[in-house]
Amino acid sequence: MKSILIALLLTSAPPSTEPGYIEPGYMMGSLKANPPPMPGALKAMGARWEMDYKTLRRALLKAGWVATPREYSHSTVYGFPEVNCGQGWQAVCSSGYRKGKQEVFLWLHPTGTNLILIGAD
């Protein structure tokens, strides 16, 4: 019974709005310890793992990349109509961009108030 009460309390707690707070389900620093290669198009713009999506998005749009339409009919992240997010404990968000024949797909992790880059292809 105690475990059910604890689980209920953990799942009903509102997310933190502290700057830099990382929601459970993503181990901060894991990309820095053993980073996968950054796609060349993103590397050329100075992208780095765990960077703020707002900054990366601005750089992509400035460089002529166009966001690909999201899969769902409704926006899942306020202010970012191109981003799709799952739900649940380890939910991840995604977004895609196209420039000519090039495409990049981004995997993003929601923090308290931001999205951070955790994967790209």
XYZ file of C-alpha atoms in Angstrom:
121
model
C 0.000 0.000 0.000
C 2.856 2.376 0.817
C 4.421 1.784 -2.587
C 1.153 2.688 -4.313
C 0.943 5.922 -2.319
C 4.556 6.812 -3.132
C 4.000 6.074 -6.835
C 0.887 8.245 -6.823
C 2.753 11.123 -5.190
C 5.641 10.868 -7.654
C 3.403 10.850 -10.708
C 1.194 13.698 -9.530
C 3.982 16.164 -8.713
C 4.081 19.131 -11.107
C 7.266 19.509 -13.174
C 9.888 21.853 -11.836
C 10.289 25.241 -13.468
C 13.834 25.667 -12.141
C 16.252 26.713 -14.898
C 18.389 23.777 -15.963
C 16.152 21.176 -14.294
C 16.149 17.910 -16.231
C 13.034 15.772 -16.018
C 13.480 12.163 -14.854
C 14.177 9.669 -17.599
C 17.258 11.349 -19.031
C 20.662 11.102 -17.384
C 22.292 14.524 -17.700
C 25.853 14.259 -18.873
C 25.478 10.883 -20.562
C 26.095 12.423 -23.979
C 29.168 14.259 -22.752
C 30.711 11.063 -21.379
C 30.375 9.092 -24.630
C 29.020 11.343 -27.396
C 27.902 9.900 -30.722
C 29.109 11.734 -33.831
C 27.236 14.955 -34.582
C 25.791 15.082 -38.125
C 27.952 17.295 -40.347
C 25.227 19.839 -41.144
C 24.627 20.449 -37.437
C 28.319 20.400 -36.564
C 28.965 23.114 -39.162
C 26.505 25.365 -37.297
C 28.216 24.810 -33.961
C 25.562 22.466 -32.572
C 26.492 20.481 -29.481
C 24.750 17.818 -27.445
C 22.424 19.084 -24.713
C 22.241 22.559 -26.260
C 18.995 24.487 -26.004
C 16.617 23.778 -28.891
C 15.624 27.460 -29.199
C 19.229 28.338 -30.052
C 19.612 25.450 -32.507
C 16.247 26.162 -34.132
C 17.181 29.806 -34.674
C 20.497 28.755 -36.303
C 18.778 26.204 -38.561
C 16.162 28.679 -39.771
C 18.782 31.390 -40.307
C 20.847 28.949 -42.418
C 17.861 28.262 -44.691
C 16.578 25.010 -43.186
C 12.802 24.528 -43.225
C 10.966 22.649 -40.480
C 9.126 19.553 -41.703
C 5.432 19.353 -40.796
C 4.650 17.532 -37.562
C 2.824 14.229 -37.592
C -0.119 15.277 -35.452
C -2.819 17.840 -36.154
C -2.162 19.712 -32.921
C 0.971 21.280 -31.549
C 2.464 19.397 -28.613
C 4.947 22.065 -27.485
C 3.831 25.668 -27.157
C 5.914 27.927 -29.394
C 7.353 25.068 -31.458
C 4.683 23.877 -33.908
C 7.147 21.539 -35.660
C 7.927 19.506 -32.512
C 6.168 16.235 -31.618
C 6.416 14.913 -28.064
C 5.472 11.592 -26.598
C 3.982 11.201 -23.156
C 5.086 9.339 -20.082
C 8.106 8.907 -17.874
C 10.766 8.748 -20.594
C 8.980 10.680 -23.314
C 11.135 12.167 -26.020
C 10.354 14.899 -28.528
C 11.362 15.043 -32.177
C 11.619 17.535 -34.976
C 12.869 17.476 -38.541
C 14.342 20.021 -40.930
C 14.997 20.009 -44.656
C 17.306 22.071 -46.853
C 17.322 21.090 -50.500
C 17.922 17.339 -50.549
C 19.386 17.271 -47.035
C 17.349 16.299 -43.986
C 18.143 16.268 -40.290
C 16.055 14.706 -37.562
C 16.427 15.860 -33.981
C 15.611 14.078 -30.737
C 14.897 16.463 -27.909
C 14.414 16.028 -24.181
C 11.988 18.298 -22.323
C 13.490 20.043 -19.297
C 11.605 22.240 -16.851
C 11.145 25.071 -19.356
C 13.208 24.106 -22.423
C 14.063 21.348 -24.858
C 17.630 20.066 -25.175
C 19.268 18.210 -28.067
C 19.931 14.561 -27.174
C 20.144 12.946 -30.602
C 20.330 13.705 -34.307
C 20.440 11.860 -37.585
